[in-house]
Amino acid sequence: MGFTMGLNFVLLLVMVATNILSLYHLSSTVQSPNPPPPVSVPDHLLRQLNTIRATINHLTRHNPSSSSTTAEPSSAVPRDLILHSQIGPIASSCHNHPDLLHRYMNYTPFSTCPYDPDLQETLILNGCHPLPRRRCFSRTPSKPPSSLPLTHFPTSLPDSGVIWNKYSCKSFACLSQNNPTGFDLNAQRSSLQKYTSELDLPLTQFMQLAKSANSPIRLGIDIGGGTGTFAALMAKSYNVTMLTTTMNVNAPYNEAVALRGLVPLHVPLQQRFPVFDGTMDLVRCGRAVNRWIPLSVMEFMFYDVDRVLRGGGYLWVDRFFSKAVDLEKIYGPLIGKLGYKKVKWAVANKTDPSGLKHGEVYLSALLQKPVSKS
């Protein structure tokens, strides 16, 4: 009923706006007996029409008519999705996956939420982020840990802090054996602290560079930071607060970060960083940022990095890999558009089978944002 009245009101606005536009054309015609030259429509009228058209599209998208709902009951929009669309924004990419979105919002309000982490992950990775809020109680582990680690580098993480249903591994020990690069908490620690090749930038060296440039490091974001080892080292050794963006692709990365006493951000690479402009001292791009990311996504990401970095802050690109020719012709110029000072720029061959097959290289770079831009 309310939807019908709202749509009728909007249609009335369309009629009014159309009549105004017609009168405008008519008035410009009767002022001269000769055939008038083409008349440009004022921008404010076009904006009004576009706004009304967008409103109609929004209403009809989220509130299908009763006849269409009756004809296709399987495509009915969940009631809570309609309610949420009236009080909060829904990412535009969500509309590209209506079936998944309807499944996500098809639940019983005020009861326990469905256990659908794979569905959530799929929606987020397809750009449907932030997900709509739901009025249900999230599931938690049935036997939460009685104590939590007091250090960022515990000997082990408590298995009871994770719901393991969706994973083939059912413990952190299993993950450490099958994915040592990601879940061996000490493996990345050593690689970030020592110099073994030109691609390395030990943390001690980085902090000395920042200090000599009179650019203090206090806050930062680690993009695609896995289990949060970089953030853990920065917190333990230098009292630096790092936010870690990570996704739960085949493993509980977000839970691992949180169990270490760090802050995980469950956001995809195409999502705007949820921090204010010019507030970060450092943004690090780990190995999740590479040539498999669509170029347009990467370009927007780098400019969002620029948005959140303060003047004098650092962009650290750690082992970005691509084909050598693409680095020279595409990615190098893309990064160069930022106009940052090159503190470090090192390129080396990627010597694993994939790198040798495709002629790939690694890039490690440290770039400093200018204090001011003209």
Tab-separated table of C-alpha atoms in Angstrom:
chain	number	residue	atom	x	y	z
A	1	MET	CA	0.000	0.000	0.000
A	2	GLY	CA	2.728	2.448	1.046
A	3	PHE	CA	4.826	1.461	-1.949
A	4	THR	CA	1.906	2.015	-4.351
A	5	MET	CA	1.224	5.471	-2.911
A	6	GLY	CA	4.940	6.313	-3.083
A	7	LEU	CA	5.196	5.196	-6.688
A	8	ASN	CA	2.051	7.092	-7.653
A	9	PHE	CA	3.532	10.216	-6.068
A	10	VAL	CA	6.732	9.803	-8.020
A	11	LEU	CA	4.807	9.245	-11.254
A	12	LEU	CA	2.925	12.467	-10.528
A	13	LEU	CA	6.278	14.230	-10.207
A	14	VAL	CA	7.248	12.811	-13.584
A	15	MET	CA	4.091	14.220	-15.154
A	16	VAL	CA	4.699	17.629	-13.573
A	17	ALA	CA	8.340	17.706	-14.650
A	18	THR	CA	7.411	16.578	-18.173
A	19	ASN	CA	4.751	19.294	-18.428
A	20	ILE	CA	7.248	21.911	-17.242
A	21	LEU	CA	9.681	20.742	-19.889
A	22	SER	CA	6.966	20.856	-22.551
A	23	LEU	CA	5.919	24.386	-21.522
A	24	TYR	CA	9.536	25.454	-21.696
A	25	HIS	CA	9.826	24.218	-25.265
A	26	LEU	CA	6.444	25.708	-26.173
A	27	SER	CA	7.266	29.135	-24.732
A	28	SER	CA	10.491	29.254	-26.670
A	29	THR	CA	8.550	28.338	-29.843
A	30	VAL	CA	5.717	30.910	-29.652
A	31	GLN	CA	8.052	33.826	-29.028
A	32	SER	CA	9.060	33.819	-32.715
A	33	PRO	CA	6.988	33.200	-35.877
A	34	ASN	CA	10.012	31.654	-37.546
A	35	PRO	CA	11.035	28.031	-36.923
A	36	PRO	CA	13.106	28.155	-33.745
A	37	PRO	CA	16.668	26.905	-33.527
A	38	PRO	CA	17.260	23.820	-31.364
A	39	VAL	CA	16.706	24.694	-27.726
A	40	SER	CA	19.021	23.299	-25.054
A	41	VAL	CA	17.267	22.042	-21.952
A	42	PRO	CA	18.431	23.700	-18.730
A	43	ASP	CA	20.672	21.523	-16.607
A	44	HIS	CA	18.468	21.860	-13.523
A	45	LEU	CA	15.469	20.372	-15.383
A	46	LEU	CA	17.526	17.454	-16.636
A	47	ARG	CA	18.847	16.840	-13.149
A	48	GLN	CA	15.301	16.778	-11.758
A	49	LEU	CA	14.184	14.275	-14.396
A	50	ASN	CA	17.207	12.069	-13.817
A	51	THR	CA	16.614	12.119	-10.066
A	52	ILE	CA	12.971	11.120	-10.512
A	53	ARG	CA	13.926	8.349	-12.947
A	54	ALA	CA	16.500	7.002	-10.481
A	55	THR	CA	13.921	7.075	-7.681
A	56	ILE	CA	11.451	5.047	-9.750
A	57	ASN	CA	14.145	2.504	-10.640
A	58	HIS	CA	15.091	2.195	-6.966
A	59	LEU	CA	11.517	1.703	-5.806
A	60	THR	CA	10.577	-0.788	-8.488
A	61	ARG	CA	13.799	-2.747	-8.025
A	62	HIS	CA	13.248	-3.234	-4.293
A	63	ASN	CA	9.438	-3.325	-4.291
A	64	PRO	CA	8.081	-5.487	-7.129
A	65	SER	CA	4.392	-5.205	-7.823
A	66	SER	CA	2.047	-7.694	-6.281
A	67	SER	CA	1.228	-9.162	-9.682
A	68	SER	CA	4.853	-9.964	-10.478
A	69	THR	CA	5.352	-11.413	-7.010
A	70	THR	CA	2.355	-13.680	-7.484
A	71	ALA	CA	3.550	-14.844	-10.878
A	72	GLU	CA	7.078	-15.635	-9.673
A	73	PRO	CA	7.039	-16.377	-5.957
A	74	SER	CA	10.657	-17.628	-6.048
A	75	SER	CA	11.896	-14.145	-7.010
A	76	ALA	CA	10.031	-12.319	-4.236
A	77	VAL	CA	12.212	-9.790	-2.471
A	78	PRO	CA	12.728	-10.646	1.224
A	79	ARG	CA	10.857	-8.243	3.470
A	80	ASP	CA	13.942	-7.279	5.466
A	81	LEU	CA	15.812	-6.403	2.268
A	82	ILE	CA	13.032	-3.958	1.393
A	83	LEU	CA	13.110	-2.541	4.922
A	84	HIS	CA	16.898	-2.129	4.908
A	85	SER	CA	16.835	-0.399	1.510
A	86	GLN	CA	14.668	2.300	3.052
A	87	ILE	CA	16.994	3.060	5.975
A	88	GLY	CA	20.523	2.357	4.724
A	89	PRO	CA	22.569	2.164	1.528
A	90	ILE	CA	23.044	-1.053	-0.406
A	91	ALA	CA	26.103	-1.387	-2.633
A	92	SER	CA	25.185	-1.028	-6.312
A	93	SER	CA	26.965	-4.283	-7.222
A	94	CYS	CA	24.536	-6.162	-4.973
A	95	HIS	CA	21.888	-5.616	-7.654
A	96	ASN	CA	23.994	-7.646	-10.091
A	97	HIS	CA	23.485	-10.732	-7.931
A	98	PRO	CA	19.825	-10.631	-6.834
A	99	ASP	CA	19.541	-14.380	-6.244
A	100	LEU	CA	22.511	-14.412	-3.872
A	101	LEU	CA	21.335	-11.232	-2.164
A	102	HIS	CA	17.830	-12.644	-1.685
A	103	ARG	CA	19.290	-15.842	-0.200
A	104	TYR	CA	21.389	-13.791	2.197
A	105	MET	CA	18.423	-11.703	3.354
A	106	ASN	CA	15.948	-14.608	3.460
A	107	TYR	CA	16.012	-15.435	7.181
A	108	THR	CA	13.777	-15.355	10.238
A	109	PRO	CA	14.143	-12.005	12.053
A	110	PHE	CA	15.044	-12.026	15.764
A	111	SER	CA	16.305	-15.626	15.613
A	112	THR	CA	19.748	-17.138	14.988
A	113	CYS	CA	21.293	-16.039	11.675
A	114	PRO	CA	21.816	-18.671	8.992
A	115	TYR	CA	25.367	-20.005	8.892
A	116	ASP	CA	26.336	-18.754	5.430
A	117	PRO	CA	29.956	-17.500	5.462
A	118	ASP	CA	30.571	-18.790	1.911
A	119	LEU	CA	27.562	-16.865	0.638
A	120	GLN	CA	28.758	-13.705	2.384
A	121	GLU	CA	32.272	-14.122	1.004
A	122	THR	CA	30.947	-14.599	-2.540
A	123	LEU	CA	28.795	-11.474	-2.339
A	124	ILE	CA	31.652	-9.383	-0.925
A	125	LEU	CA	34.173	-10.591	-3.504
A	126	ASN	CA	31.675	-9.655	-6.225
A	127	GLY	CA	31.544	-6.083	-4.931
A	128	CYS	CA	28.402	-6.382	-2.788
A	129	HIS	CA	29.921	-4.595	0.177
A	130	PRO	CA	28.939	-3.455	2.684
A	131	LEU	CA	26.385	-6.219	3.015
A	132	PRO	CA	22.927	-5.197	4.250
A	133	ARG	CA	22.444	-5.490	7.987
A	134	ARG	CA	20.313	-8.334	9.308
A	135	ARG	CA	18.096	-8.458	12.393
A	136	CYS	CA	19.308	-11.798	13.710
A	137	PHE	CA	21.828	-13.176	16.191
A	138	SER	CA	25.200	-14.156	14.741
A	139	ARG	CA	26.571	-17.596	15.433
A	140	THR	CA	29.602	-17.910	17.693
A	141	PRO	CA	31.769	-20.903	18.647
A	142	SER	CA	29.897	-23.198	21.024
A	143	LYS	CA	32.844	-23.350	23.441
A	144	PRO	CA	34.734	-20.051	23.237
A	145	PRO	CA	38.310	-20.036	24.558
A	146	SER	CA	38.597	-19.517	28.298
A	147	SER	CA	41.686	-17.367	27.738
A	148	LEU	CA	43.094	-15.441	24.792
A	149	PRO	CA	46.735	-14.942	23.759
A	150	LEU	CA	48.456	-12.059	25.555
A	151	THR	CA	51.095	-11.680	22.850
A	152	HIS	CA	50.877	-11.057	19.102
A	153	PHE	CA	53.122	-14.097	18.546
A	154	PRO	CA	51.647	-16.905	20.653
A	155	THR	CA	52.978	-20.432	20.328
A	156	SER	CA	49.522	-21.418	19.041
A	157	LEU	CA	46.081	-19.950	18.483
A	158	PRO	CA	43.038	-21.431	20.291
A	159	ASP	CA	41.034	-23.650	17.927
A	160	SER	CA	37.884	-23.013	19.967
A	161	GLY	CA	37.858	-19.414	18.736
A	162	VAL	CA	36.729	-20.488	15.246
A	163	ILE	CA	33.651	-22.161	13.740
A	164	TRP	CA	35.368	-24.770	11.526
A	165	ASN	CA	32.313	-26.208	9.738
A	166	LYS	CA	33.136	-24.776	6.291
A	167	TYR	CA	36.863	-25.574	6.282
A	168	SER	CA	38.635	-28.810	5.339
A	169	CYS	CA	41.140	-28.181	8.151
A	170	LYS	CA	39.620	-28.265	11.631
A	171	SER	CA	42.509	-26.736	13.572
A	172	PHE	CA	45.245	-24.113	13.296
A	173	ALA	CA	47.841	-26.907	13.500
A	174	CYS	CA	46.383	-28.405	10.318
A	175	LEU	CA	46.456	-25.002	8.608
A	176	SER	CA	50.055	-24.459	9.667
A	177	GLN	CA	51.051	-27.778	8.108
A	178	ASN	CA	49.115	-27.278	4.869
A	179	ASN	CA	49.598	-23.513	4.483
A	180	PRO	CA	52.819	-22.626	6.325
A	181	THR	CA	53.268	-19.330	4.474
A	182	GLY	CA	49.952	-18.058	5.810
A	183	PHE	CA	49.556	-19.734	9.200
A	184	ASP	CA	53.073	-20.275	10.493
A	185	LEU	CA	53.115	-17.176	12.697
A	186	ASN	CA	56.904	-17.028	12.708
A	187	ALA	CA	57.582	-17.703	9.011
A	188	GLN	CA	56.734	-14.207	7.760
A	189	ARG	CA	58.240	-12.689	10.891
A	190	SER	CA	61.781	-13.590	9.880
A	191	SER	CA	61.284	-12.513	6.246
A	192	LEU	CA	60.232	-9.034	7.362
A	193	GLN	CA	63.234	-8.588	9.621
A	194	LYS	CA	66.205	-9.593	7.479
A	195	TYR	CA	67.762	-8.622	4.155
A	196	THR	CA	68.343	-11.512	1.759
A	197	SER	CA	67.747	-9.853	-1.637
A	198	GLU	CA	67.187	-6.473	-3.207
A	199	LEU	CA	63.443	-7.033	-2.868
A	200	ASP	CA	63.627	-6.990	0.925
A	201	LEU	CA	63.051	-3.968	3.119
A	202	PRO	CA	63.644	-4.925	6.773
A	203	LEU	CA	61.422	-3.116	9.233
A	204	THR	CA	64.411	-1.619	11.026
A	205	GLN	CA	65.585	-0.042	7.783
A	206	PHE	CA	62.116	1.260	6.962
A	207	MET	CA	61.669	2.859	10.373
A	208	GLN	CA	65.129	4.472	10.108
A	209	LEU	CA	64.211	5.911	6.698
A	210	ALA	CA	60.973	7.325	8.097
A	211	LYS	CA	62.772	8.792	11.103
A	212	SER	CA	65.469	10.432	8.979
A	213	ALA	CA	62.728	11.966	6.816
A	214	ASN	CA	61.037	13.314	9.968
A	215	SER	CA	57.928	11.275	9.091
A	216	PRO	CA	56.644	9.450	12.195
A	217	ILE	CA	54.858	6.119	11.729
A	218	ARG	CA	51.915	5.579	14.116
A	219	LEU	CA	48.941	4.357	12.055
A	220	GLY	CA	48.614	2.280	8.913
A	221	ILE	CA	46.756	-0.233	6.761
A	222	ASP	CA	48.133	-3.565	5.563
A	223	ILE	CA	46.208	-4.516	2.392
A	224	GLY	CA	45.728	-8.257	2.005
A	225	GLY	CA	47.627	-8.866	5.232
A	226	GLY	CA	46.681	-12.541	5.689
A	227	THR	CA	46.931	-13.515	9.345
A	228	GLY	CA	48.300	-10.120	10.406
A	229	THR	CA	51.998	-10.842	10.869
A	230	PHE	CA	53.085	-7.450	9.520
A	231	ALA	CA	50.662	-5.690	11.885
A	232	ALA	CA	51.846	-7.877	14.764
A	233	LEU	CA	55.483	-6.965	14.189
A	234	MET	CA	54.728	-3.251	13.883
A	235	ALA	CA	52.724	-3.346	17.129
A	236	LYS	CA	55.237	-5.417	19.083
A	237	SER	CA	58.429	-3.690	17.949
A	238	TYR	CA	57.351	-0.097	17.292
A	239	ASN	CA	53.945	0.397	18.972
A	240	VAL	CA	52.397	1.120	15.540
A	241	THR	CA	48.678	0.387	15.036
A	242	MET	CA	48.036	-1.366	11.715
A	243	LEU	CA	44.612	-2.333	10.354
A	244	THR	CA	44.725	-5.562	8.337
A	245	THR	CA	42.382	-6.077	5.390
A	246	THR	CA	41.832	-9.778	4.783
A	247	MET	CA	39.259	-12.193	3.414
A	248	ASN	CA	38.324	-15.677	4.649
A	249	VAL	CA	39.175	-17.473	1.405
A	250	ASN	CA	39.478	-21.167	2.337
A	251	ALA	CA	40.736	-20.332	5.834
A	252	PRO	CA	39.733	-18.243	8.909
A	253	TYR	CA	42.126	-15.349	8.320
A	254	ASN	CA	39.962	-12.746	10.064
A	255	GLU	CA	39.626	-14.878	13.184
A	256	ALA	CA	43.386	-15.469	13.232
A	257	VAL	CA	44.088	-11.730	13.096
A	258	ALA	CA	41.616	-11.037	15.898
A	259	LEU	CA	42.915	-13.875	18.102
A	260	ARG	CA	46.343	-12.231	17.904
A	261	GLY	CA	44.858	-9.075	19.435
A	262	LEU	CA	44.860	-7.159	16.130
A	263	VAL	CA	42.134	-5.473	14.079
A	264	PRO	CA	40.925	-7.284	10.933
A	265	LEU	CA	38.978	-5.439	8.243
A	266	HIS	CA	36.776	-7.841	6.276
A	267	VAL	CA	36.785	-5.807	3.060
A	268	PRO	CA	37.638	-6.677	-0.567
A	269	LEU	CA	40.262	-4.898	-2.646
A	270	GLN	CA	37.635	-2.927	-4.568
A	271	GLN	CA	36.150	-1.444	-1.375
A	272	ARG	CA	36.871	2.110	-0.234
A	273	PHE	CA	39.043	2.043	2.884
A	274	PRO	CA	36.801	2.744	5.908
A	275	VAL	CA	39.060	5.452	7.349
A	276	PHE	CA	39.070	9.220	7.016
A	277	ASP	CA	41.148	11.217	4.536
A	278	GLY	CA	44.788	11.945	5.314
A	279	THR	CA	44.925	9.964	8.561
A	280	MET	CA	47.327	7.094	7.752
A	281	ASP	CA	51.120	7.211	7.968
A	282	LEU	CA	51.661	3.969	6.040
A	283	VAL	CA	49.784	1.769	3.581
A	284	ARG	CA	51.424	-1.528	2.687
A	285	CYS	CA	50.337	-3.648	-0.269
A	286	GLY	CA	51.266	-7.283	0.339
A	287	ARG	CA	51.261	-10.126	-2.158
A	288	ALA	CA	47.473	-10.071	-2.501
A	289	VAL	CA	47.992	-7.007	-4.699
A	290	ASN	CA	49.277	-8.368	-8.013
A	291	ARG	CA	48.590	-8.599	-11.732
A	292	TRP	CA	45.452	-10.707	-11.262
A	293	ILE	CA	43.562	-7.645	-10.042
A	294	PRO	CA	41.620	-5.876	-12.827
A	295	LEU	CA	43.470	-2.737	-13.872
A	296	SER	CA	40.557	-0.386	-13.139
A	297	VAL	CA	40.191	-1.848	-9.623
A	298	MET	CA	43.908	-1.379	-9.013
A	299	GLU	CA	43.868	2.204	-10.245
A	300	PHE	CA	40.976	3.170	-7.955
A	301	MET	CA	42.689	1.347	-5.085
A	302	PHE	CA	45.937	3.323	-5.481
A	303	TYR	CA	44.038	6.608	-5.542
A	304	ASP	CA	42.153	5.555	-2.423
A	305	VAL	CA	45.550	4.887	-0.854
A	306	ASP	CA	46.440	8.467	-1.744
A	307	ARG	CA	43.199	9.643	-0.135
A	308	VAL	CA	43.936	8.061	3.248
A	309	LEU	CA	47.676	8.826	3.369
A	310	ARG	CA	48.786	12.045	5.023
A	311	GLY	CA	51.384	14.219	3.356
A	312	GLY	CA	54.758	12.630	3.944
A	313	GLY	CA	53.186	9.186	4.474
A	314	TYR	CA	54.445	6.051	2.743
A	315	LEU	CA	53.072	3.578	0.217
A	316	TRP	CA	54.975	0.292	0.531
A	317	VAL	CA	54.517	-2.110	-2.405
A	318	ASP	CA	55.917	-5.463	-1.243
A	319	ARG	CA	56.668	-8.010	-3.975
A	320	PHE	CA	54.047	-6.992	-6.515
A	321	PHE	CA	54.343	-9.419	-9.414
A	322	SER	CA	53.434	-9.068	-13.082
A	323	LYS	CA	54.871	-9.778	-16.492
A	324	ALA	CA	58.019	-7.732	-17.030
A	325	VAL	CA	56.597	-5.999	-20.089
A	326	ASP	CA	53.394	-5.092	-18.198
A	327	LEU	CA	55.361	-3.598	-15.325
A	328	GLU	CA	57.212	-1.387	-17.763
A	329	LYS	CA	54.239	-0.329	-19.872
A	330	ILE	CA	51.232	-0.513	-17.510
A	331	TYR	CA	51.838	-0.854	-13.787
A	332	GLY	CA	54.959	1.279	-13.502
A	333	PRO	CA	53.289	4.254	-15.254
A	334	LEU	CA	50.114	3.671	-13.214
A	335	ILE	CA	52.023	3.968	-9.939
A	336	GLY	CA	54.034	6.852	-11.382
A	337	LYS	CA	50.842	8.889	-11.872
A	338	LEU	CA	50.704	9.361	-8.108
A	339	GLY	CA	53.766	11.592	-8.312
A	340	TYR	CA	55.325	10.091	-5.180
A	341	LYS	CA	59.029	10.207	-4.334
A	342	LYS	CA	60.766	6.882	-5.053
A	343	VAL	CA	62.617	5.983	-1.866
A	344	LYS	CA	63.124	2.398	-3.088
A	345	TRP	CA	62.350	0.764	-6.447
A	346	ALA	CA	63.692	-2.749	-6.936
A	347	VAL	CA	62.775	-5.252	-9.665
A	348	ALA	CA	63.882	-8.893	-9.784
A	349	ASN	CA	62.896	-11.993	-11.731
A	350	LYS	CA	60.211	-14.271	-10.305
A	351	THR	CA	61.992	-17.600	-10.407
A	352	ASP	CA	59.225	-20.071	-9.536
A	353	PRO	CA	57.741	-22.207	-12.374
A	354	SER	CA	54.898	-19.767	-13.039
A	355	GLY	CA	57.264	-16.807	-13.106
A	356	LEU	CA	59.652	-18.498	-15.505
A	357	LYS	CA	56.808	-19.627	-17.760
A	358	HIS	CA	55.165	-16.198	-18.020
A	359	GLY	CA	58.235	-13.961	-17.830
A	360	GLU	CA	57.139	-12.464	-14.513
A	361	VAL	CA	59.040	-10.157	-12.197
A	362	TYR	CA	58.677	-8.850	-8.650
A	363	LEU	CA	58.548	-5.182	-7.738
A	364	SER	CA	59.306	-3.926	-4.237
A	365	ALA	CA	58.899	-0.186	-3.830
A	366	LEU	CA	58.722	2.403	-1.078
A	367	LEU	CA	57.093	5.647	-2.179
A	368	GLN	CA	56.553	8.822	-0.174
A	369	LYS	CA	53.555	11.053	-0.705
A	370	PRO	CA	54.435	14.737	-1.211
A	371	VAL	CA	53.672	16.969	1.748
A	372	SER	CA	51.628	19.210	-0.504
A	373	LYS	CA	50.371	19.040	-4.065
A	374	SER	CA	49.833	21.995	-6.352
